[in-house]
Amino acid sequence: MSAQSKTSMNGAAHSTAQIEVRNPVSRELIGSIAICSEDEVRGAVERARGAQPAWEARGAKERAYILRAFADLLWARRTDAMRLIRQETGKNDTGAFLEVYGIVTEAYWLYHHAPRLLRSQRRPALLPFIQYAKVHFKPHGVVGCITPWNYPLYNGFTDLIPALAAGNTVVMKPSELSPFTANYIVDLLYQAGVPEDALQIVTGDGSTGAVLIDYVDYVSFTGSTATGRKVAERASKRLIQYTLELGGKDPLLILEDANVELAAAGTIRSALENCGQACVSTERVYVTEPVYDQYLQRVQHYAQQLNVSVGDGFSVDVGSMTNERELKRTEAQVEDAVVKGAKLISGGKRRPDLGPLFFAPAVLTDVTHEMDVMREETFGPIVAIMKVKDTDEAVRLANDSEYGLSGAIFTRNLTRGEEIAKMLQSGDIGVNRTYAVPGSHALPWGGRKHSGIGRRGGPEGVMRYTQPQSVLVDTMIGSVPSLTLLDSLTMNTLLALRVLRRYLPFI
Ligand code: NAD
């Protein structure tokens, strides 16, 4: 099926306005997508709403089986999925593979854990001996998933599949830069058994995303902080719940006792993953004085070895950036830093010999918090390094940011690493490892401060898609008609319970 007809299949058939989607490396046209009209968005949500009760009624176990079948299918088709991801984003094979692997294993995690998490729970009632109570976890209804372009598979579907697991139906609005990966994956979900009305795509730009918020019952948004604010305002007007996964400015702290070799390689890997176009990439490196010189020498060593290439295979370290806007912002940050006194010790220039959006990773030293590169989100391949006196100063500077998404600490003292991690104002921290939290499906991750509201991943990432409903049943044993809440039986029982409740936790 051609890219165009696939898009049409998902609800955009009658729209006339189109957006061209181009390969960022070759500039070839991949296809065009329709900008769905408000009527089309409303229609998609109505169909999803109609399909929701039947999807919910299939039960958590059956939905979990469908997600496992989807994961098996995606794994079998990983080469096609990776090709599409690379076509739309220009990223290297490593990045595309990790997207596939991340979603496959997340679906397996949901298969194993979602049914148990969603099971109704028995809880103590007001009058335990004559009443009993249960909490049921009901889906919101129709979830709107609005997603970005940097990880068209992982960031799109890491929010979407738990919503389905919890019994919601979903209308997705993928980024206008990477809609075809989303179409492909949605097709696989259909093949695995998700009914077509239960999961639909509406294509378009920001205006389509905005309209979607006006009709759905819950919004799961991943994107920039600026857009997240607009999403929150619009959702709040309707009093619907939302989660926001937004931008980051993640710090990496290299303590006095760090394994410098691992820290240097880890810095490069984590600052340059997906060409730096990652919300959880390392953007600020604070290196304590005693290890600074040795660290810098090793970073330079690794930076020189980087394989920046248009080619295939896992030996390519850095691929193309995805859009000109981010490339220009990256160049501007490097320029601003250099003008304000930073040293550019490696890269920092475009590589037109490789493609229009290739950029040789910039390594900047002597950066300060007066520079844009240390304050604004970086969405490109920059390693920005600052020397600090000691760990205290590193912690203070790490927290001196409006963002609070992720972060990392390198130290040989694992206990101290854990203690320092708790001092950082971030949603997740890796000690001696970057990027491991988003791949650990049992762990919640997401932002503090301007990096977001709510968490994805782990039990928290499933339960956000539910509303607890408490049901209390009175057996009527000993009940007498009464016009007061405090008839004598109730009063005596409550007084006895007060004493018991002072000592017993479960009553
Ligand atoms: P973006 O905010 O420009 O767009 C994200 C999505 O929102 C797109 O689908 C877009 O069409 C849609 N959109 C735009 N305006 C809208 C509006 N007014 N109402 C509703 N939807 C609207 O972000 P982007 O450039 O696609 O992605 C990059 C950003 O995403 C970066 O800031 C990055 O840090 C962030 N991000 C965060 C996470 C995370 O988990 N915290 C993950 C990936 C990306």
XYZ file of C-alpha atoms and ligand atoms in Angstrom:
551
model
C 0.000 0.000 0.000
C 1.418 3.413 -0.851
C 2.157 5.917 1.839
C -0.634 8.164 0.594
C -3.332 5.532 0.532
C -2.337 4.335 3.990
C -2.901 7.777 5.374
C -6.256 8.011 3.692
C -7.241 4.687 5.207
C -6.970 6.221 8.636
C -9.598 8.867 8.233
C -8.139 11.674 6.179
C -9.645 10.666 2.845
C -11.817 13.709 2.241
C -9.444 16.442 3.297
C -7.999 18.591 0.576
C -5.187 20.386 2.434
C -2.021 18.299 2.306
C 1.391 18.246 3.958
C 4.344 16.769 2.092
C 6.582 14.442 4.105
C 10.162 14.257 2.857
C 13.155 12.092 3.642
C 15.508 14.442 5.527
C 18.590 12.885 3.945
C 17.602 12.526 0.289
C 14.826 15.153 0.354
C 12.720 12.658 -1.638
C 8.977 12.834 -1.173
C 7.849 9.945 1.045
C 4.202 10.847 0.673
C 1.607 13.452 1.537
C -0.790 13.514 4.424
C -4.118 15.225 4.707
C -4.793 17.893 7.283
C -7.944 16.456 8.803
C -10.836 18.850 9.185
C -12.642 19.324 12.481
C -15.506 17.160 11.186
C -13.095 14.348 10.423
C -11.493 14.568 13.846
C -14.907 14.581 15.515
C -15.991 11.631 13.353
C -12.904 9.632 14.332
C -13.506 10.306 18.027
C -17.189 9.363 17.699
C -16.280 6.058 16.058
C -13.702 5.420 18.776
C -16.305 6.233 21.428
C -18.741 3.807 19.825
C -16.092 1.066 19.846
C -14.949 1.639 23.418
C -17.519 -0.393 25.422
C -16.889 -3.522 23.343
C -13.106 -3.077 23.627
C -13.395 -2.660 27.386
C -15.719 -5.666 27.630
C -13.100 -7.925 26.049
C -11.272 -7.756 29.340
C -7.708 -6.989 30.319
C -6.392 -10.492 29.582
C -7.667 -10.615 26.023
C -6.342 -7.123 25.318
C -2.990 -8.179 26.752
C -2.871 -11.181 24.386
C -3.532 -8.849 21.472
C -0.647 -6.623 22.540
C 1.666 -9.602 22.779
C 0.626 -10.700 19.292
C 1.349 -7.162 18.094
C 4.825 -7.276 19.665
C 5.564 -10.588 17.920
C 4.410 -9.120 14.600
C 6.468 -5.978 15.041
C 9.542 -8.017 15.883
C 9.002 -10.113 12.755
C 8.641 -6.947 10.659
C 11.376 -4.977 12.394
C 13.389 -4.472 9.228
C 10.449 -2.748 7.508
C 9.676 -0.681 10.588
C 13.289 0.395 10.938
C 13.436 1.345 7.260
C 10.372 3.561 7.638
C 11.653 5.202 10.813
C 14.969 5.952 9.153
C 13.262 7.266 6.029
C 11.233 9.775 8.007
C 13.828 10.840 10.562
C 17.275 10.271 9.038
C 18.410 8.498 12.214
C 20.911 5.639 12.248
C 20.144 1.923 12.500
C 20.938 1.852 16.219
C 18.273 4.455 16.969
C 15.681 2.757 14.776
C 16.419 -0.646 16.300
C 16.085 0.684 19.848
C 12.675 2.137 19.015
C 11.441 -1.238 17.812
C 13.030 -3.126 20.688
C 11.597 -0.678 23.234
C 8.011 -1.068 22.030
C 8.213 -4.836 21.618
C 9.459 -5.299 25.173
C 7.016 -2.757 26.562
C 4.159 -4.702 24.987
C 5.514 -7.887 26.597
C 5.672 -6.082 29.955
C 2.061 -4.983 29.552
C 1.057 -8.514 28.615
C 2.509 -9.797 31.879
C 1.473 -7.009 34.223
C -1.484 -4.972 32.943
C -4.210 -7.536 33.751
C -3.001 -7.780 37.350
C -2.711 -3.992 37.735
C -6.198 -3.459 36.346
C -7.844 -6.067 38.535
C -10.514 -4.706 40.902
C -9.375 -4.423 44.503
C -11.267 -5.243 47.656
C -10.885 -2.490 50.293
C -12.293 -1.955 53.809
C -15.640 -0.138 53.934
C -16.973 2.288 56.520
C -18.728 -0.467 58.490
C -16.553 -3.513 57.755
C -18.765 -6.277 59.099
C -21.948 -5.323 57.319
C -20.508 -3.620 54.245
C -17.888 -4.508 51.679
C -16.251 -2.366 49.008
C -14.327 -2.719 45.793
C -12.348 -0.312 43.650
C -12.678 -0.803 39.901
C -10.268 0.790 37.458
C -12.370 2.145 34.640
C -10.909 3.490 31.402
C -11.387 7.169 30.605
C -13.068 6.452 27.268
C -11.298 7.856 24.199
C -7.675 8.863 24.669
C -6.096 11.378 22.303
C -2.371 10.673 21.787
C -0.481 13.616 20.303
C 3.072 12.645 19.478
C 6.390 14.128 18.285
C 8.723 13.237 15.433
C 11.976 12.399 17.195
C 11.019 8.814 18.070
C 8.036 8.208 15.810
C 7.632 4.634 17.026
C 8.805 4.726 20.621
C 7.412 8.074 21.691
C 4.224 7.549 19.756
C 3.372 4.087 20.978
C 4.876 3.966 24.449
C 1.901 6.113 25.486
C -0.610 4.500 23.173
C -0.384 0.803 23.983
C -0.973 1.171 27.748
C -4.064 3.254 26.928
C -5.387 0.343 24.861
C -4.365 -2.159 27.540
C -6.447 -0.242 30.078
C -9.561 -0.524 27.897
C -9.580 2.897 26.281
C -9.917 3.412 22.583
C -7.454 5.807 21.000
C -7.276 8.514 18.367
C -3.681 9.333 17.552
C -2.318 12.528 16.001
C 1.245 11.746 14.943
C 3.743 14.457 14.112
C 3.360 15.853 10.618
C 7.071 15.070 10.093
C 6.768 11.342 10.756
C 3.207 10.083 10.162
C 3.986 7.036 8.036
C 5.713 5.096 10.786
C 2.585 5.610 12.885
C 0.395 4.335 10.043
C 2.523 1.260 9.634
C 2.437 0.420 13.337
C -1.309 1.005 13.574
C -1.737 -1.485 10.716
C 0.218 -4.044 12.731
C -2.024 -3.429 15.736
C -5.057 -4.057 13.501
C -3.486 -7.283 12.262
C -2.890 -8.335 15.851
C -6.579 -7.918 16.652
C -7.271 -4.310 17.653
C -10.554 -3.337 15.948
C -10.166 -0.517 13.414
C -12.591 1.811 15.168
C -10.805 1.298 18.466
C -7.625 2.873 17.144
C -7.506 5.577 14.530
C -5.100 8.118 13.195
C -5.946 11.689 12.375
C -3.236 13.373 10.358
C -2.368 17.027 10.222
C -0.409 19.717 11.970
C -0.783 21.453 15.316
C -4.285 22.639 14.452
C -5.441 19.007 14.162
C -3.894 18.208 17.536
C -5.627 21.206 19.096
C -9.041 20.177 17.730
C -8.551 16.609 18.944
C -8.316 17.906 22.522
C -11.831 19.328 22.145
C -13.406 15.888 21.671
C -11.454 13.202 23.542
C -11.770 12.193 27.206
C -8.061 12.224 28.075
C -4.980 13.670 26.388
C -1.563 12.085 26.335
C 0.831 14.627 24.869
C 4.524 14.327 24.075
C 6.261 17.321 22.584
C 7.754 20.680 23.412
C 7.111 22.597 26.605
C 5.650 25.529 24.639
C 3.049 23.302 22.966
C 2.460 21.383 26.194
C 1.344 24.590 27.853
C -1.256 25.171 25.111
C -2.430 21.564 25.404
C -2.837 21.923 29.170
C -4.864 25.135 28.777
C -7.177 23.600 26.213
C -7.675 20.372 28.135
C -8.254 22.287 31.370
C -11.077 24.258 29.772
C -12.877 20.956 29.250
C -11.819 19.619 32.657
C -10.327 16.504 31.130
C -7.194 14.856 32.474
C -3.886 14.864 30.647
C -0.256 13.873 30.878
C 2.493 15.988 29.373
C 5.913 14.621 28.412
C 7.886 17.708 27.538
C 11.361 19.051 26.941
C 14.431 18.486 29.073
C 17.840 19.951 29.868
C 19.329 16.874 31.417
C 22.445 17.167 33.570
C 25.239 14.630 33.860
C 27.434 14.853 36.961
C 30.930 13.450 37.015
C 32.021 13.098 40.621
C 35.574 13.066 41.974
C 35.680 9.248 42.089
C 34.089 8.565 38.697
C 35.316 5.901 36.322
C 36.439 8.519 33.830
C 36.640 6.184 30.880
C 33.019 5.041 31.295
C 31.900 8.594 32.037
C 33.527 10.025 28.910
C 32.086 7.363 26.609
C 28.726 7.612 28.403
C 28.644 11.363 27.877
C 29.226 11.091 24.161
C 26.710 8.304 23.765
C 24.044 10.054 25.739
C 24.502 13.568 24.344
C 24.516 12.309 20.774
C 21.873 9.578 20.853
C 19.441 10.289 18.036
C 21.725 13.177 17.057
C 20.860 14.858 20.353
C 17.208 15.055 19.315
C 16.025 13.291 22.424
C 14.158 14.651 25.401
C 16.368 12.581 27.721
C 19.718 13.283 26.069
C 22.548 14.706 28.157
C 22.644 18.467 27.647
C 24.785 19.777 30.508
C 27.888 18.056 31.827
C 29.321 19.107 35.204
C 32.771 17.676 35.830
C 34.426 17.985 39.244
C 37.874 19.557 39.235
C 40.024 16.545 40.240
C 39.009 14.500 37.189
C 38.397 17.326 34.724
C 41.631 17.186 32.680
C 41.611 13.426 32.350
C 37.914 13.438 31.454
C 38.349 16.091 28.782
C 41.176 14.192 27.197
C 39.034 11.036 27.008
C 36.014 12.922 25.635
C 38.183 14.342 22.860
C 39.485 10.885 22.151
C 35.971 9.450 21.806
C 34.676 12.443 19.841
C 37.396 11.889 17.245
C 36.338 8.287 16.813
C 32.698 9.064 16.062
C 31.380 7.632 12.840
C 29.053 10.284 11.405
C 27.545 8.713 8.337
C 24.623 8.279 6.036
C 25.294 4.531 5.909
C 23.561 1.472 7.320
C 24.604 -0.754 10.195
C 25.172 -0.455 13.896
C 28.661 0.997 13.492
C 27.206 4.387 12.504
C 27.217 6.555 15.630
C 25.564 9.710 14.357
C 23.062 10.038 11.520
C 21.210 12.986 10.063
C 19.183 15.494 11.962
C 15.502 15.525 11.063
C 14.619 19.118 10.401
C 16.203 22.390 9.446
C 14.574 24.279 12.340
C 16.425 22.211 14.953
C 19.663 22.338 12.996
C 19.512 26.134 12.920
C 18.776 26.204 16.656
C 21.785 23.938 17.260
C 24.061 26.210 15.201
C 22.740 29.267 17.043
C 23.487 27.681 20.437
C 27.051 26.827 19.416
C 27.562 30.363 18.089
C 26.088 32.000 21.195
C 28.339 29.890 23.436
C 31.489 30.703 21.477
C 30.673 34.433 21.403
C 30.239 34.330 25.198
C 33.604 32.629 25.767
C 33.150 28.873 25.336
C 35.766 26.827 23.485
C 34.684 24.636 20.587
C 37.137 21.752 20.763
C 35.549 19.455 18.195
C 33.008 19.573 15.336
C 30.296 22.216 15.330
C 29.902 22.537 11.570
C 27.416 21.275 9.006
C 28.448 18.279 6.901
C 26.816 18.998 3.520
C 29.050 16.296 2.015
C 26.855 13.744 3.845
C 23.438 15.355 3.476
C 21.568 18.618 4.003
C 20.936 18.052 7.722
C 24.176 16.448 8.901
C 26.101 18.218 11.636
C 29.486 17.259 13.070
C 28.859 16.881 16.833
C 30.057 19.960 18.710
C 32.071 19.571 21.909
C 32.043 22.803 23.902
C 34.054 23.466 27.052
C 34.164 26.429 29.429
C 30.426 26.886 29.102
C 28.507 28.892 31.716
C 24.887 29.279 32.734
C 24.800 32.631 30.938
C 24.887 30.747 27.620
C 21.767 29.529 25.788
C 23.306 26.067 25.492
C 23.067 25.657 29.290
C 19.583 27.095 29.695
C 17.460 26.371 26.635
C 16.627 22.901 25.413
C 19.223 21.597 22.941
C 17.827 19.408 20.191
C 20.995 18.632 18.287
C 24.431 17.023 18.670
C 26.146 19.213 21.267
C 28.243 18.125 24.252
C 28.468 21.097 26.650
C 31.028 20.664 29.444
C 31.548 22.789 32.559
C 34.231 22.432 35.212
C 32.914 22.635 38.799
C 34.735 22.777 42.124
C 33.031 19.800 43.751
C 29.894 17.658 43.916
C 27.941 20.284 45.882
C 28.444 22.805 43.121
C 27.510 20.198 40.505
C 24.224 19.462 42.314
C 23.432 23.160 42.726
C 24.006 23.882 39.045
C 22.183 20.747 37.905
C 19.093 21.966 39.766
C 19.464 25.480 38.387
C 17.165 24.808 35.447
C 13.510 25.247 34.636
C 13.505 21.649 33.373
C 13.608 18.412 35.376
C 13.284 15.395 33.109
C 16.198 13.001 33.427
C 19.847 12.993 34.464
C 22.873 10.892 35.326
C 25.708 10.636 37.834
C 29.028 8.886 37.421
C 30.690 7.712 40.643
C 32.331 4.547 41.937
C 30.520 4.965 45.255
C 27.140 3.505 44.385
C 25.527 4.380 47.720
C 26.631 7.993 47.439
C 25.434 7.985 43.824
C 21.955 6.996 45.003
C 21.984 9.679 47.692
C 23.048 12.400 45.237
C 20.419 11.176 42.761
C 17.701 11.953 45.319
C 18.983 15.533 45.540
C 18.433 16.139 41.843
C 15.129 17.638 40.755
C 14.542 15.200 37.902
C 11.953 12.562 37.118
C 14.637 9.908 36.737
C 18.370 9.521 37.293
C 20.831 6.894 36.139
C 23.896 6.135 38.238
C 26.789 5.166 35.945
C 24.312 4.667 33.107
C 22.344 6.994 30.916
C 19.201 6.122 28.997
C 18.445 2.980 30.952
C 15.310 4.214 32.723
C 13.124 4.629 29.602
C 14.039 1.079 28.578
C 13.176 -0.365 32.008
C 9.472 -0.932 31.578
C 8.723 -1.378 35.269
C 9.925 2.162 35.993
C 7.868 5.330 35.659
C 9.536 8.240 33.916
C 8.547 11.771 33.111
C 9.258 15.308 34.034
C 9.284 17.598 37.016
C 9.125 21.398 36.708
C 8.633 22.440 33.057
C 9.443 18.958 31.769
C 5.965 17.639 32.253
C 3.060 16.433 34.302
C 2.459 12.761 35.009
C 4.496 9.670 34.266
C 4.724 7.089 31.541
C 6.073 3.591 32.079
C 5.597 1.123 34.918
C 2.331 0.666 36.796
C 1.933 4.476 36.912
C 1.961 4.607 33.113
C -0.955 2.162 32.944
C -3.018 3.441 35.850
C -3.067 7.036 34.562
C -5.381 5.720 31.869
C -7.964 4.667 34.419
C -10.343 6.320 36.817
C -10.844 4.513 40.104
C -14.470 3.820 40.846
C -15.377 2.790 44.386
C -18.422 0.584 44.877
C -19.670 -0.029 48.427
C -22.260 -2.702 49.131
C -24.300 -2.712 52.325
C -25.573 -6.216 53.164
C -28.404 -4.659 55.222
C -27.586 -6.982 58.144
C -29.032 -5.327 61.211
C -30.167 -2.285 59.225
C -33.279 -0.473 60.370
C -35.062 2.372 58.590
C -33.581 5.589 59.869
C -33.715 9.277 58.933
C -30.414 10.091 60.573
C -26.899 9.065 59.578
C -26.261 8.350 63.229
C -28.881 5.877 64.311
C -27.948 4.047 67.471
C -26.529 0.925 65.748
C -24.337 3.002 63.435
C -23.213 5.224 66.292
C -22.195 2.270 68.468
C -20.420 0.532 65.602
C -18.529 3.693 64.695
C -17.418 4.209 68.274
C -16.142 0.628 68.511
C -14.401 0.971 65.146
C -12.633 4.135 66.286
C -10.859 2.130 68.981
C -10.040 -0.748 66.622
C -8.822 1.643 63.948
C -6.333 3.217 66.292
C -4.486 -0.140 66.431
C -5.388 -2.093 63.298
C -4.401 -0.893 59.838
C -6.660 -3.110 57.752
C -10.100 -2.347 59.093
P 5.910 19.956 19.147
O 5.445 20.438 20.462
O 6.215 20.935 18.103
O 4.823 18.960 18.502
C 4.410 17.778 19.140
C 3.065 17.361 18.577
O 2.089 18.327 18.954
C 3.003 17.293 17.062
O 2.195 16.191 16.682
C 2.322 18.599 16.683
O 1.643 18.564 15.452
C 1.346 18.775 17.822
N 0.928 20.152 18.099
C 1.533 21.306 17.744
N 0.824 22.368 18.204
C -0.246 21.864 18.866
C -1.327 22.443 19.596
N -1.453 23.765 19.735
N -2.232 21.621 20.165
C -2.099 20.266 20.068
N -1.113 19.673 19.385
C -0.175 20.451 18.806
O 7.173 19.030 19.443
P 8.128 18.308 18.393
O 9.008 19.330 17.770
O 7.336 17.398 17.512
O 8.983 17.372 19.360
C 10.125 17.805 20.005
C 9.849 18.157 21.457
O 9.268 17.054 22.113
C 11.095 18.481 22.249
O 10.868 19.582 23.070
C 11.319 17.233 23.089
O 12.053 17.443 24.267
C 9.916 16.840 23.367
N 9.842 15.417 23.715
C 9.600 15.060 25.002
C 9.577 13.705 25.368
C 9.337 13.259 26.780
O 9.085 12.073 26.994
N 9.410 14.110 27.779
C 9.784 12.748 24.381
C 10.033 13.157 23.089
C 10.040 14.495 22.760
